[in-house]
Each structure stands twice: as structure tokens, then as C-alpha cells.
Coordinates of C-alpha atoms (C1' of nucleotides) in Angstrom, one line a residue:
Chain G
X819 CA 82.2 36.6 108.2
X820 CA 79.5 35.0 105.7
X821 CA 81.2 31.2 105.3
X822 CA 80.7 28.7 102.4
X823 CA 78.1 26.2 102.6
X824 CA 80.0 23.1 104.3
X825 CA 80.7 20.2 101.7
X826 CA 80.8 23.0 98.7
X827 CA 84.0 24.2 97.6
X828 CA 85.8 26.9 95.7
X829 CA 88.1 26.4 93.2
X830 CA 90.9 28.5 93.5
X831 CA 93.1 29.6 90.5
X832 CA 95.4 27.5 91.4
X833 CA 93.5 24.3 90.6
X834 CA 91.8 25.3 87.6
X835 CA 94.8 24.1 85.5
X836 CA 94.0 20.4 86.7
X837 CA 90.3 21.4 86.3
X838 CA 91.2 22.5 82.3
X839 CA 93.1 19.1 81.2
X840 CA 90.2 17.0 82.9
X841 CA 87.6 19.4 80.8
X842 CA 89.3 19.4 78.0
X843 CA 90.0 15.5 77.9
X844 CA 86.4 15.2 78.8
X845 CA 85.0 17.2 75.6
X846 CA 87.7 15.9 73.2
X847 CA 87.3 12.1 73.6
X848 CA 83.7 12.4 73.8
X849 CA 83.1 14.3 70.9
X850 CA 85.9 12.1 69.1
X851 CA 83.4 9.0 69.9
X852 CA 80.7 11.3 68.3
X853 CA 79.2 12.3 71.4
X854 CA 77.6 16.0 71.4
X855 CA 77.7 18.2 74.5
X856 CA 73.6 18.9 76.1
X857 CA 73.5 21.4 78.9
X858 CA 70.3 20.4 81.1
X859 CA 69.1 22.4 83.9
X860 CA 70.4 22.1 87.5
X861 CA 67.1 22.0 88.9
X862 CA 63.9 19.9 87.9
X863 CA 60.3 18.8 89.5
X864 CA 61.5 16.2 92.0
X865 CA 59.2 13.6 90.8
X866 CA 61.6 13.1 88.4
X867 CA 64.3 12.0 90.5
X868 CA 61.9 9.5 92.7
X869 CA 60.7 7.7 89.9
X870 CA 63.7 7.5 88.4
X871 CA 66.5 6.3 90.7
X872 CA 64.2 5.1 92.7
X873 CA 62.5 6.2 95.9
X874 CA 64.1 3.3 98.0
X875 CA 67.4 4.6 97.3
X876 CA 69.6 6.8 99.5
X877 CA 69.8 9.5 97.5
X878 CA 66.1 10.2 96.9
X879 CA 65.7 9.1 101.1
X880 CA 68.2 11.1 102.5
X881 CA 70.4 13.0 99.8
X882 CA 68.2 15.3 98.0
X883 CA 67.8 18.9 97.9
X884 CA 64.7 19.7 97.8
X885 CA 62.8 22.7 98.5
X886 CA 59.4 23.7 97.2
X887 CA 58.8 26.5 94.3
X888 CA 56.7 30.2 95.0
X889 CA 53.6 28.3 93.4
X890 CA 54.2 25.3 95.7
X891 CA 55.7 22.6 93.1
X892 CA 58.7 20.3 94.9
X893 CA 62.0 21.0 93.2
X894 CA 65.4 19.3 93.4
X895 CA 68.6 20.4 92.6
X896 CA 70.3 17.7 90.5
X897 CA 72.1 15.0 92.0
X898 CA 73.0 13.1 89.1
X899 CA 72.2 14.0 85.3
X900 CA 71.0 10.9 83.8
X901 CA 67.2 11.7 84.5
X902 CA 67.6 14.7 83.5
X903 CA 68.9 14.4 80.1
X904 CA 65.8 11.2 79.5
X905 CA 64.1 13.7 80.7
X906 CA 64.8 16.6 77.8
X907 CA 65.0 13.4 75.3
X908 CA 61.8 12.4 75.8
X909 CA 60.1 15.8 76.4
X910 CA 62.2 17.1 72.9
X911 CA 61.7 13.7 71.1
X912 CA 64.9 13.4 69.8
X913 CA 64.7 9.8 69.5
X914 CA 63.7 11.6 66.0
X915 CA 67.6 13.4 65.8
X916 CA 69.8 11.8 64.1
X917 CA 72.7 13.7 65.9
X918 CA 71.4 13.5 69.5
X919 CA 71.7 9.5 70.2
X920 CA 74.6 10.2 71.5
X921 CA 75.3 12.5 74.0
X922 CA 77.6 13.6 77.2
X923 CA 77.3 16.4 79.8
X924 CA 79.8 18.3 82.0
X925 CA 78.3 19.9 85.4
X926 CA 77.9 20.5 89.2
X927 CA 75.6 17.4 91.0
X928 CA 74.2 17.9 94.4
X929 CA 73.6 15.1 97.0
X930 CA 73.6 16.3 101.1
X931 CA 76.4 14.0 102.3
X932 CA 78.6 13.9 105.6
X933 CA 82.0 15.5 103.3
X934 CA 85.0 13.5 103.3
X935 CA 88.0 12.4 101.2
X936 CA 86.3 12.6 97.9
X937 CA 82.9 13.4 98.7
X938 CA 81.3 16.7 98.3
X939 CA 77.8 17.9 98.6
X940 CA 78.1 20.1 95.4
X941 CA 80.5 17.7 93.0
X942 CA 81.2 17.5 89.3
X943 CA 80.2 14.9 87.4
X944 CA 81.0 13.8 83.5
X945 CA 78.7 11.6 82.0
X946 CA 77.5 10.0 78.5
X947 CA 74.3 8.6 77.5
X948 CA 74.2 6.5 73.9
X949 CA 70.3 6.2 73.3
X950 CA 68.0 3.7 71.0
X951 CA 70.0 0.6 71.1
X952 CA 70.4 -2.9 72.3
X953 CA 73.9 -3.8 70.1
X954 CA 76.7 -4.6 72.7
X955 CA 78.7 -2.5 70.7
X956 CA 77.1 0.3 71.8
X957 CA 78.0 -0.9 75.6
X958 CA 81.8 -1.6 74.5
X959 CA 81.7 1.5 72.9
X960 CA 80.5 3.6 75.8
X961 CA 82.9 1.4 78.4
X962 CA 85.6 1.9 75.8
X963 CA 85.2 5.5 76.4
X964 CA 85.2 5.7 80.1
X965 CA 88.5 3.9 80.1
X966 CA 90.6 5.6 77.5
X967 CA 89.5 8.9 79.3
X968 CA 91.3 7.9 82.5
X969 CA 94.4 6.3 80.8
X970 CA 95.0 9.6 78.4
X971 CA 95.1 11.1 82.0
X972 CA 97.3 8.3 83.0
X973 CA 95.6 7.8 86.7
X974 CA 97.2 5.0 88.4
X975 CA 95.5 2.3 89.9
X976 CA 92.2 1.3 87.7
X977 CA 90.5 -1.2 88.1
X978 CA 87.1 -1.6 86.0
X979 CA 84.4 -4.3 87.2
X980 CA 81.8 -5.7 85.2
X981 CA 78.8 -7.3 85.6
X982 CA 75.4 -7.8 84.4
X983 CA 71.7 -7.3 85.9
X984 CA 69.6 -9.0 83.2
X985 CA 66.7 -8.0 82.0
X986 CA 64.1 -7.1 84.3
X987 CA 62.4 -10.6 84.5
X988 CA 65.6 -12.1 85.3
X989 CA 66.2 -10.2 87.8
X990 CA 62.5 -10.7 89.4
X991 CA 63.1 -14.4 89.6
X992 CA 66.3 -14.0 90.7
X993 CA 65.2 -11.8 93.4
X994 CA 62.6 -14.6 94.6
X995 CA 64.9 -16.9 94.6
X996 CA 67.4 -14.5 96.5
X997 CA 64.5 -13.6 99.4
X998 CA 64.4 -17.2 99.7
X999 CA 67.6 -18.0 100.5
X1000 CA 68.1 -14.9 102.4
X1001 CA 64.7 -14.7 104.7
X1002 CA 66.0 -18.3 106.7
X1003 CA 69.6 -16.0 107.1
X1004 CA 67.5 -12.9 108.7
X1005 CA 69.5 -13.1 111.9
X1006 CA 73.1 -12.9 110.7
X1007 CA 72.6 -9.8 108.4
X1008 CA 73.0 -6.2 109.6
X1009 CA 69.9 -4.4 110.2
X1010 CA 70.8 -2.4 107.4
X1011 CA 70.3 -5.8 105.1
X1012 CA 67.4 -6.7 107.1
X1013 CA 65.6 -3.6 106.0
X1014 CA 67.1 -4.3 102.0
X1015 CA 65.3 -7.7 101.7
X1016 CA 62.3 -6.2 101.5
X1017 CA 63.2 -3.1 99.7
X1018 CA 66.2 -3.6 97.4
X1019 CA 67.3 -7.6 98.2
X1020 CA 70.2 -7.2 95.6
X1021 CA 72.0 -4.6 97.3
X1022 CA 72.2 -6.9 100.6
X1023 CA 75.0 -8.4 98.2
X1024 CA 77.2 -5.2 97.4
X1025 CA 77.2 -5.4 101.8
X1026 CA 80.5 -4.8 102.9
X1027 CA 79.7 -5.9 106.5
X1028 CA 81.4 -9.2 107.3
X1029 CA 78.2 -11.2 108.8
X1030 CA 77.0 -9.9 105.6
X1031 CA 79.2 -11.4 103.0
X1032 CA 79.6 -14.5 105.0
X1033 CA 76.1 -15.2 105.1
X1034 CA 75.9 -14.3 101.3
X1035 CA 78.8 -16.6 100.5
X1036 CA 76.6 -19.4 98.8
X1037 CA 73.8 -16.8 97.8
X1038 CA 72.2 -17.7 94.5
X1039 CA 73.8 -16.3 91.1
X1040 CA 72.3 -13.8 89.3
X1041 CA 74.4 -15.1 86.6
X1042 CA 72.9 -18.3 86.9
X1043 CA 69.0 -16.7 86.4
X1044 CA 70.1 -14.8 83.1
X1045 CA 67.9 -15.5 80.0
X1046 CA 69.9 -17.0 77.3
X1047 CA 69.6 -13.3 75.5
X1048 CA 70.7 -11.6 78.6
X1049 CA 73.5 -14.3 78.6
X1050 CA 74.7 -13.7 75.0
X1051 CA 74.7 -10.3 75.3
X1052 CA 76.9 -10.2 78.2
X1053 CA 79.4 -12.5 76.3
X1054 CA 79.8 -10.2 73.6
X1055 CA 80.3 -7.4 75.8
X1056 CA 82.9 -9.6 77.4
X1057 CA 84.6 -10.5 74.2
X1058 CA 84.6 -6.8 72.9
X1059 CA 86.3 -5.7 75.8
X1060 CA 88.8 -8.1 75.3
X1061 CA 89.4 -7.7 71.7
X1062 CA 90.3 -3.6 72.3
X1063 CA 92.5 -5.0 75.1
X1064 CA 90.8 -3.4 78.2
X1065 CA 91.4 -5.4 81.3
X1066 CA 88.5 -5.9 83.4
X1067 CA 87.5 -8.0 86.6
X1068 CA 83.7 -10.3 86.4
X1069 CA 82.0 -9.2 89.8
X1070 CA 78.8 -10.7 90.3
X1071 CA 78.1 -8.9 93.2
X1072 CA 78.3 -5.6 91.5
X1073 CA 74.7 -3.9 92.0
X1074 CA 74.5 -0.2 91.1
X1075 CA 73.0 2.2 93.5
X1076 CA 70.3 3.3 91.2
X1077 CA 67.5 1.7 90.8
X1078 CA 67.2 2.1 86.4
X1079 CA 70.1 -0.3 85.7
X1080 CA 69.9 -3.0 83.9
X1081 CA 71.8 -5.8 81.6
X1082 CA 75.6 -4.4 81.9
X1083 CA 76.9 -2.8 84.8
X1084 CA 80.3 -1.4 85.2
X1085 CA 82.4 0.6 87.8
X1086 CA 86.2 1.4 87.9
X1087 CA 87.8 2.2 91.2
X1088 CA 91.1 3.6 92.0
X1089 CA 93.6 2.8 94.6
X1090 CA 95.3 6.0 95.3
X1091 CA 91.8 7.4 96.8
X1092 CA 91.4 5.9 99.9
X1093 CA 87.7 5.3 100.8
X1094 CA 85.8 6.9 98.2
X1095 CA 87.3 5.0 95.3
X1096 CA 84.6 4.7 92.7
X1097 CA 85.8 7.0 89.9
X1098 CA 83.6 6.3 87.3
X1099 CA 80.6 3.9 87.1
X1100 CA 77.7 3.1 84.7
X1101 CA 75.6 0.7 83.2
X1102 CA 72.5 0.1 80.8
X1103 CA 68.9 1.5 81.6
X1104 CA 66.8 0.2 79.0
X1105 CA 63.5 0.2 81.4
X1106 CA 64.1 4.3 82.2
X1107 CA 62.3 5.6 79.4
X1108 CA 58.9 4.2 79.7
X1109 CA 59.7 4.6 83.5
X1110 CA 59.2 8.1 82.6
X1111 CA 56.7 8.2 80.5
X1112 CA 58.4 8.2 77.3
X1113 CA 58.6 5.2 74.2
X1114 CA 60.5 2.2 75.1
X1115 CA 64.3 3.7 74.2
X1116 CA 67.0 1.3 75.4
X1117 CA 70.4 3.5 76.6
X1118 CA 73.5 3.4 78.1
X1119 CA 75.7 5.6 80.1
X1120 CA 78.4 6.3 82.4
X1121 CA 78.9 8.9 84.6
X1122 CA 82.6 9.9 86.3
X1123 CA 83.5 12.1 89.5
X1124 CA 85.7 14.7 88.8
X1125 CA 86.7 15.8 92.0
X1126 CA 87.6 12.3 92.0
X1127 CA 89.6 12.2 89.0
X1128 CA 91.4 15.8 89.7
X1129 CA 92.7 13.8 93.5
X1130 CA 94.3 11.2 91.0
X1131 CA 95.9 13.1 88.8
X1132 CA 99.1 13.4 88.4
X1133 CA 101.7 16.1 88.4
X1134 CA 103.0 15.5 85.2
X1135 CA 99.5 15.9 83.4
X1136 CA 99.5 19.7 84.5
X1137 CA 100.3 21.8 81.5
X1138 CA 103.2 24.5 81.4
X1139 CA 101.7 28.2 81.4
X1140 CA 102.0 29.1 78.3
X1141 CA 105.0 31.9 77.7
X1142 CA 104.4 35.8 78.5
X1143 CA 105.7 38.7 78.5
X1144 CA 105.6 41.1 81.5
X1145 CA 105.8 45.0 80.2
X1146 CA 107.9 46.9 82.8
X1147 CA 107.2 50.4 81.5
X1148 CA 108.9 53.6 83.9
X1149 CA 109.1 56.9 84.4
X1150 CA 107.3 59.5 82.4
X1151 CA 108.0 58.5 79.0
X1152 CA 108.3 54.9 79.6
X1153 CA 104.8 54.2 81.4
X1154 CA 102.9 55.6 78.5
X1155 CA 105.2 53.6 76.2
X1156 CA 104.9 50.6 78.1
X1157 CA 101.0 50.6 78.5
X1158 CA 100.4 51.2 74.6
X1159 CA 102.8 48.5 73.9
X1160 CA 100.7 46.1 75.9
X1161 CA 97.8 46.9 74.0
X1162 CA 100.0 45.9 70.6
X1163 CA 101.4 43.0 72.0
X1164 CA 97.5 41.8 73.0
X1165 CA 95.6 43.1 69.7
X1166 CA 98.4 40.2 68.1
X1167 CA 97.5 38.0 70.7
X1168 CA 100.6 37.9 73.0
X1169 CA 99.7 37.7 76.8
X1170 CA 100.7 40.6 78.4
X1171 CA 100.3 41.8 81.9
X1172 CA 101.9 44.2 84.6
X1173 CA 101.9 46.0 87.8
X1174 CA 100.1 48.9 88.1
X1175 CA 101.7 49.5 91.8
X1176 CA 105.2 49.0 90.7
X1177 CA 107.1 52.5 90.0
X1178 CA 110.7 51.2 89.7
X1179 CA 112.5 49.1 87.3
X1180 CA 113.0 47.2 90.8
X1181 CA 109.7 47.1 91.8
X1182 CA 108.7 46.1 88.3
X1183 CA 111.4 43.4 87.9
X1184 CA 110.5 42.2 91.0
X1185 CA 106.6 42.1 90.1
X1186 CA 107.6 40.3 87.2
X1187 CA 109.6 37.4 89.3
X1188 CA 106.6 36.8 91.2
X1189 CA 104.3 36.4 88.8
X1190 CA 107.0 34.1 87.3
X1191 CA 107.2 35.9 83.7
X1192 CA 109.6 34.6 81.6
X1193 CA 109.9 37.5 79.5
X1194 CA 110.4 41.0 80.3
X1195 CA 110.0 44.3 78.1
X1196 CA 112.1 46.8 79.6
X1197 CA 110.8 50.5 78.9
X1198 CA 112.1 53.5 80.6
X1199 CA 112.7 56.9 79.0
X1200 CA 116.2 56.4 77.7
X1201 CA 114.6 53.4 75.8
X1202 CA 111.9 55.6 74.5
X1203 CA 113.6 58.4 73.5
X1204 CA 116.5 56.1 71.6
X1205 CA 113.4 54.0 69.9
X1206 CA 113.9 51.1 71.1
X1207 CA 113.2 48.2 74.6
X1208 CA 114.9 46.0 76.3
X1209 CA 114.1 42.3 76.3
X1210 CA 114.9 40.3 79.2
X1211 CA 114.7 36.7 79.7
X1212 CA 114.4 36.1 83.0
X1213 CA 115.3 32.6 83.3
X1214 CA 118.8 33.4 81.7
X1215 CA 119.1 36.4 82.4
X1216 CA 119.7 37.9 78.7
X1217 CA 119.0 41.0 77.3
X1218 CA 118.6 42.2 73.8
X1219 CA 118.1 45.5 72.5
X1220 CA 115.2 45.5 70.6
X1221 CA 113.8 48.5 67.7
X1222 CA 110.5 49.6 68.8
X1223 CA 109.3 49.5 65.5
X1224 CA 109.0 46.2 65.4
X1225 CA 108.7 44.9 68.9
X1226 CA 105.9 43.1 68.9
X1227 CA 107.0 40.5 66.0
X1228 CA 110.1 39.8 67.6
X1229 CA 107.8 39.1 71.0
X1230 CA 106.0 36.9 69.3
X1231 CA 108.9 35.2 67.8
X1232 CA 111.0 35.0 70.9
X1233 CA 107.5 33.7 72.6
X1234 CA 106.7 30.9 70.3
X1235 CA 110.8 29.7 70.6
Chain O
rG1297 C1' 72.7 10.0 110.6
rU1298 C1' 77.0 7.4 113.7
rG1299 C1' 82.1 7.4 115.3
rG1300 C1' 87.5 9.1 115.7
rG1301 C1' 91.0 13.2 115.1
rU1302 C1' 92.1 18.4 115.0
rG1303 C1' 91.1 23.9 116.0
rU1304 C1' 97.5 28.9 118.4
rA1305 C1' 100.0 34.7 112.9
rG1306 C1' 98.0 34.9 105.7
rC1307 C1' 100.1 29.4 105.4
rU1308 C1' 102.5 24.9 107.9
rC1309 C1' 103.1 23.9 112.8
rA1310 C1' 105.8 24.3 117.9
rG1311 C1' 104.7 25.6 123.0
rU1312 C1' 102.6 26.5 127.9
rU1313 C1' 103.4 19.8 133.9
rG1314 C1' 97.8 26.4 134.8
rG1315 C1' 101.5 31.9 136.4
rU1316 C1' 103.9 38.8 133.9
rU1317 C1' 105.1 41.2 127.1
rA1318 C1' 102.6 33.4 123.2
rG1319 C1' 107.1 31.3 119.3
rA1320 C1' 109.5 29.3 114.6
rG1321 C1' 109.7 28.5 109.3
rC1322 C1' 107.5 30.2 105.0
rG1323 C1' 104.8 34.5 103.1
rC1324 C1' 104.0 39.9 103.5
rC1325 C1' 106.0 45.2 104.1
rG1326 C1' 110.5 48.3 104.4
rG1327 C1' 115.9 49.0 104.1
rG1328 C1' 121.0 47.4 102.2
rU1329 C1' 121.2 55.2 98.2
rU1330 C1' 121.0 57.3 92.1
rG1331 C1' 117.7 52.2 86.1
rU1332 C1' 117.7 45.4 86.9
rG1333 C1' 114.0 40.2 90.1
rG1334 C1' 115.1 35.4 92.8
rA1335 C1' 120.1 34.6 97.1
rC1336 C1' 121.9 36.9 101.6
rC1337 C1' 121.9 40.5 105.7
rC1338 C1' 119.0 44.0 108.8
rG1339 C1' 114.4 45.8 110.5
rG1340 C1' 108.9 45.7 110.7
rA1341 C1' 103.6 44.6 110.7
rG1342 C1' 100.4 40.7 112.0
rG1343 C1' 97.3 36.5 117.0
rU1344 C1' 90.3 38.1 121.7
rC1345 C1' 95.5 30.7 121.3
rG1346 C1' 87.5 28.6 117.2
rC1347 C1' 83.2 30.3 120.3
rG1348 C1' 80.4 29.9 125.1
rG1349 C1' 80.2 28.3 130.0
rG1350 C1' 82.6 25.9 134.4
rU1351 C1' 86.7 24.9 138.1
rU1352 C1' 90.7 28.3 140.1
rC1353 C1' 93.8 33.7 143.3
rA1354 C1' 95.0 32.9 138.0
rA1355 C1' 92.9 29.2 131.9
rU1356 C1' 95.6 29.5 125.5
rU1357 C1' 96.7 25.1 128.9
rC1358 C1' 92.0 21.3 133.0
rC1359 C1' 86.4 20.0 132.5
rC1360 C1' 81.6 20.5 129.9
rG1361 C1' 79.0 22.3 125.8
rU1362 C1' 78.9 24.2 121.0
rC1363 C1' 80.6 25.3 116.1
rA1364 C1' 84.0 24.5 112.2
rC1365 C1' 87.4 21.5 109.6
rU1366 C1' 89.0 16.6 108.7
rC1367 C1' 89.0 11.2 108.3
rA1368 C1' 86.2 6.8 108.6
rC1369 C1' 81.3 4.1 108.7
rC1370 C1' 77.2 4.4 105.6
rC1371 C1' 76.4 5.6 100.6
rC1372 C1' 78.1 6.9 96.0
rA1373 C1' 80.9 9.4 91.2

RNA sequence: GUGGGUGUAGCUCAGUUGGUUAGAGCGCCGGGUUGUGGACCCGGAGGUCGCGGGUUCAAUUCCCGUCACUCACCCCA
């Protein structure tokens, strides 16, 4: 037996209802914000991905994979979309499109992780990227977004976090001033941190060892180091937030795992996840163009786990099936009846279905009960040869006698009742 | 990459202090006669007890290894 790869999943039919509302929520609010849908590939040159989130990180270290072309060229299989969609806006230059500043994406990400609760080697991701500006508004707007999509699903226990990075020369004298306070601490961090304070020193904050945080307890601010723009912007983000009435907590120790962020930061967790409980995260990456090559293009984006968001969703967010009608056509007469009904009933664009294994008005009814139809269209040969069918609701057990003639437009009557 | 837990029927799980034909519930198939599903009753199919090795007269049970699943660390969405 040839198994799945471990840490990829299939998605049964059974789930794909949950799978629909978070789609369709997705593609709705977005494009209600004015966001248009790009489909980027799911592979790219992996230089991409190094420069971009940065070749410090885990992902590009450990998570990536990579594997190299016919002609000898390193791929990588996405494992987050961001870079790729700077990627396609910088090679495509649609700085110059009006219509493409803003825009959102819907796919599979890959990243070789130990599976558990939550976390997948192949996982879905929705994310949004609003491209050539510095207003704030565009980052309430974008956070604004990420929020309202998880309250029309009505997922309980958000929290979002905020922060903000600076600009990049903040952050570098914050970082000397952090090395400095840290390098005198060397023997009380993890040797995790140890390793961080010479290749990422902010992350040795977002520690969740103990020794970790206490030693980090009076660490330096990186609120404290923000230039007075950095500081006004972050204050207006602030204030947005609160005049559209989205609760949020200040973290200061909030540093993203990529290295491109900059300015705001955000993340919402939920408490009904267990470990993996970042939901949705994002922040501002004005540095990534020109990391890339491109024209200095400030942006902003999230990005939000669906798996993630499908384990937090509740029942009552599932839609109903819509109504159908199950066509129980037997015996000689009544098969051939019953199958050129269905094909009525669907040219007007009733759902009908039934069992080609099932011979008996039992077997049929019975079919029908398991497929949980609410309607039935009972067709044997005294119906046929008396013009007319038998309409059963199964839930109340009711029959009508319905003329043949017209059949299908009492269906789709009875159906849309 | 590290650590814990689990692996018995399609599913959820009992069980065997080592001993002839390994159980339940649900599901599935058939029957309870002739054209009416779900309930109930009766019957049935289905398992190399994850795989490999060791100990033993004897292993599904004990030991070792291995693989898979799962949770957590780490990291992230």
C-alpha cells in the first residue's frame, strides 16, 4: 500500500464544507476591502526565499523543500507567499496597475516540520499584501481585515497583539544596544539564545524559555529606540484601531519570524488551539522590495493558517446542504422515467441524484435515507402509465401525487420552500 | 532535530497476570415474502492483534529494534 507523505493530508468530503465557508469568507471580505485575487506559482528559484525571509531563519535553515531542477537550478516549493507575490510585482511592474496595489492569495505552503496539533508540512495559507504606501491607514486597513475575517467566522478566543519594529535604523541601534546588555547575560540564556545574539538578537526576546525571559526582564525597549516618525506612525495605527473598536494587546516583545518585517507587527492567537495558536500574523515590509531587487515599494500584509482556522470553527458556521431530490425510478417503465426526469430536473438546475444499484422501491428508499435526501420522486410503472410521480418528503413522511407534466416546477417549488 | 503517548475488525475501543476457535458498540451485507427508508428482531461477512528479531514448550500479551500515528519542545500561520 503506497501511503501519503507524513504531515500532508487529504481532505475528505466531509470537511470540505468547513473548507467552503472559510474560502468563501476569505474571497468575499477581501475583495469587499478591494483586494484582487493573484495566483503565484508553488515553486520558485530558491534564492528567493533566502534573501527574503532571511537565511538565518528556520525556515530557509531547516524547513525548506528544496530540490534542484533537470538543468541544475535550486528550487523550492513555497513556504509562505509573500516573496512570491513581490516577486511577480516587481518582475510584472505593477507598481504601474492601478488595480493590483492591492492584493490577496489562497493556496497550499510547504515547510518540513515535525506534524502536530496544527501544524502540517503541506498547509494552507490566506494572505494579503497592500503595496506603495506608508499611510497607517493602510496598516489599519489591512489589520482591520484580518480581524473581521475571524469574527464573521465567529472563532472564539482572539487575541490580536501589536507591536512595532521601526524602521531599519532603529532597529540597528536598538540591536547594539540590545548585544550590549545581553553579551554580560551570555550564561543564563539557552544555547538556543546564545546562538541568536549574534544572528537574530531580537528574537532572543520572543524566548519562551524561563532563564530566558528572566534574564530579558530589564532588556532595553525597542519602543524606547523608535525615531519620532516610527513613533507617530505607530500612534496612529494605535488610535485607528481603536476608533473601529478592535481590541488589541501592546507586546513589545513581539518579533516576527521573518526577517523583512518592519514598523507594525501584529499576530492574533487563539485559545481553543492548544500549542500552535498563532492564527493569523503579519506586519509591514517596507525594506523587501529593494531586498529583491526591485524600486523602493513600502507594503503590508498578513497571512492566516487555515488549517488553523477550520480547528476553530465552529459547528454552527457549517452550512445546511442545500435541498435535493432523490429520483427513485423502478421497474421497466419507471427506471427509464426516472433517469430522463433527472436530466429535467438538472437542465433547470435542481440537484438530483440516485442509486444505480438499487432495484426496489426499498432499496431505493433506503438509498435515499442514507444519503439523507429530503425529497423523494417516486417512479414505478403504475406512476408512469397513470402520468404522474409520487413526491415524498422524507422528513415528514408526506406524499403528494404529482402530474408528470409538470414535475419539475413543482420540484423546484417544493425545493426552494 | 529532541522528548512523551499510542498501534487489536471499515470506525471507536475492550481484552489476554504468556496457554486451544481474540471480543463489544457502531458501520457493512442478507432476512423479517408480493411497491415505501430510519426503529426493532434474527443471521452473516470481516482481524498475519503495525512490522522484524529475541526470551519461552508456547508470544497478540514480556524484552529489544523499527516504522507509523499522535501530542509537546522548537518554530510558525
Amino acid at each position: 500500500m503506497i501511503r501519503g507523505i507524513k504531515g500532508v493530508k487529504d481532505i475528505p468530503p466531509s470537511q470540505i464544507p468547513k473548507w467552503s465557508v472559510v474560502e468563501k469568507t476569505a474571497h468575499q471580505l477581501a475583495q469587499g476591502y478591494g483586494f484582487k485575487e493573484i495566483r503565484i506559482p508553488i515553486f520558485e528559484p530558491t534564492e528567493l526565499y533566502i534573501r527574503s525571509i532571511g537565511g538565518a531563519t528556520d525556515i530557509v535553515e531547516k524547513e525548506m523543500y528544496t530540490f534542484l531542477d533537470r538543468d541544475g537550478s535550486s528550487l523550492t516549493l513555497r513556504p509562505e507567499g509573500t516573496a512570491g507575490v513581490v516577486r511577480s510585482f516587481i518582475e510584472h511592474n505593477l507598481i504601474n496597475e492601478p488595480t493590483c496595489k492591492k492584493l490577496y492569495y489562497i493556496g497550499p505552503m510547504f515547510r518540513h516540520e515535525r506534524p502536530q496539533a496544527g501544524r502540517f508540512r503541506q498547509f494552507h495559507q490566506f494572505g494579503v499584501e497592500m503595496v506603495g504606501t506608508t499611510n497607517p491607514y493602510a496598516d489599519i486597513e489591512v489589520i482591520s481585515l484580518l480581524w473581521r475575517f475571524f469574527s464573521s467566522l465567529e472563532l472564539p478566543g482572539l487575541t490580536l497583539e501589536v507591536n512595532s519594529l521601526g524602521e531599519s535604523s532603529d532597529r540597528q541601534v536598538y540591536k547594539e544596544n540590545l548585544v550590549t546588555f545581553l553579551n554580560p547575560k551570555i550564561e543564563q540564556l539557552c544555547g538556543n539564545c546564545r546562538r541568536r545574539i549574534d544572528t537574530n538578537p531580537l528574537r532572543v526576546l520572543d524566548c519562551k524559555v524561563p532563564q530566558c525571559r528572566t534574564a530579558t526582564e530589564d532588556a532595553p525597549k525597542l519602543t524606547d529606540f523608535l525615531s519620532q516618525t516610527s513613533k507617530d506612525h505607530f500612534n496612529q495605527v494605535l488610535t485607528g484601531l481603536d476608533t473601529l473598536s478592535i481590541p488589541y494587546n501592546l507586546n513589545s516583545r513581539l518579533v516576527r519570524g521573518l526577517d523583512y518585517y518592519s514598523m507594525t507587527t501584529f499576530e492574533v492567537s487563539c485559545s481553543s488551539l492548544g500549542a500552535q495558536n498563532a492564527i493569523g500574523a503579519g506586519g509591514r515590509y517596507d525594506g523587501l522590495f529593494e531586498t529583491l531587487g526591485g524600486k523602493s515599494t513600502p507594503a503590508i500584509g498578513f497571512a492566516i493558517g487555515l488549517e488553523r482556522v477550520l480547528l476553530a470553527l465552529p459547528e454552527s458556521m457549517i452550512p445546511h446542504p442545500k435541498p435535493w431530490v432523490f429520483v427513485a425510478g423502478f421497474g421497466p417503465l419507471g427506471s427509464q422515467a426516472g433517469f430522463s426526469m433527472m436530466d429535467t430536473l438538472r437542465s433547470i438546475g435542481i440537484t438530483a441524484n440516485t442509486d444505480h444499484n438499487a432495484s426496489s422501491l426499498k432499496s431505493l428508499l433506503k438509498s435515499a435515507d442514507r444519503l439523507s435526501a429530503p425529497f423523494v420522486l417516486i417512479l414505478g410503472d403504475d406512476e408512469v402509465s397513470q402520468h404522474h410521480a409520487i413526491l415524498r418528503n422524507m422528513q415528514t413522511k408526506a406524499q403528494e401525487i404529482i402530474p408528470l407534466s409538470t414535475a419539475s416546477f413543482t420540484l423546484k417549488d417544493r425545493l426552494s420552500g
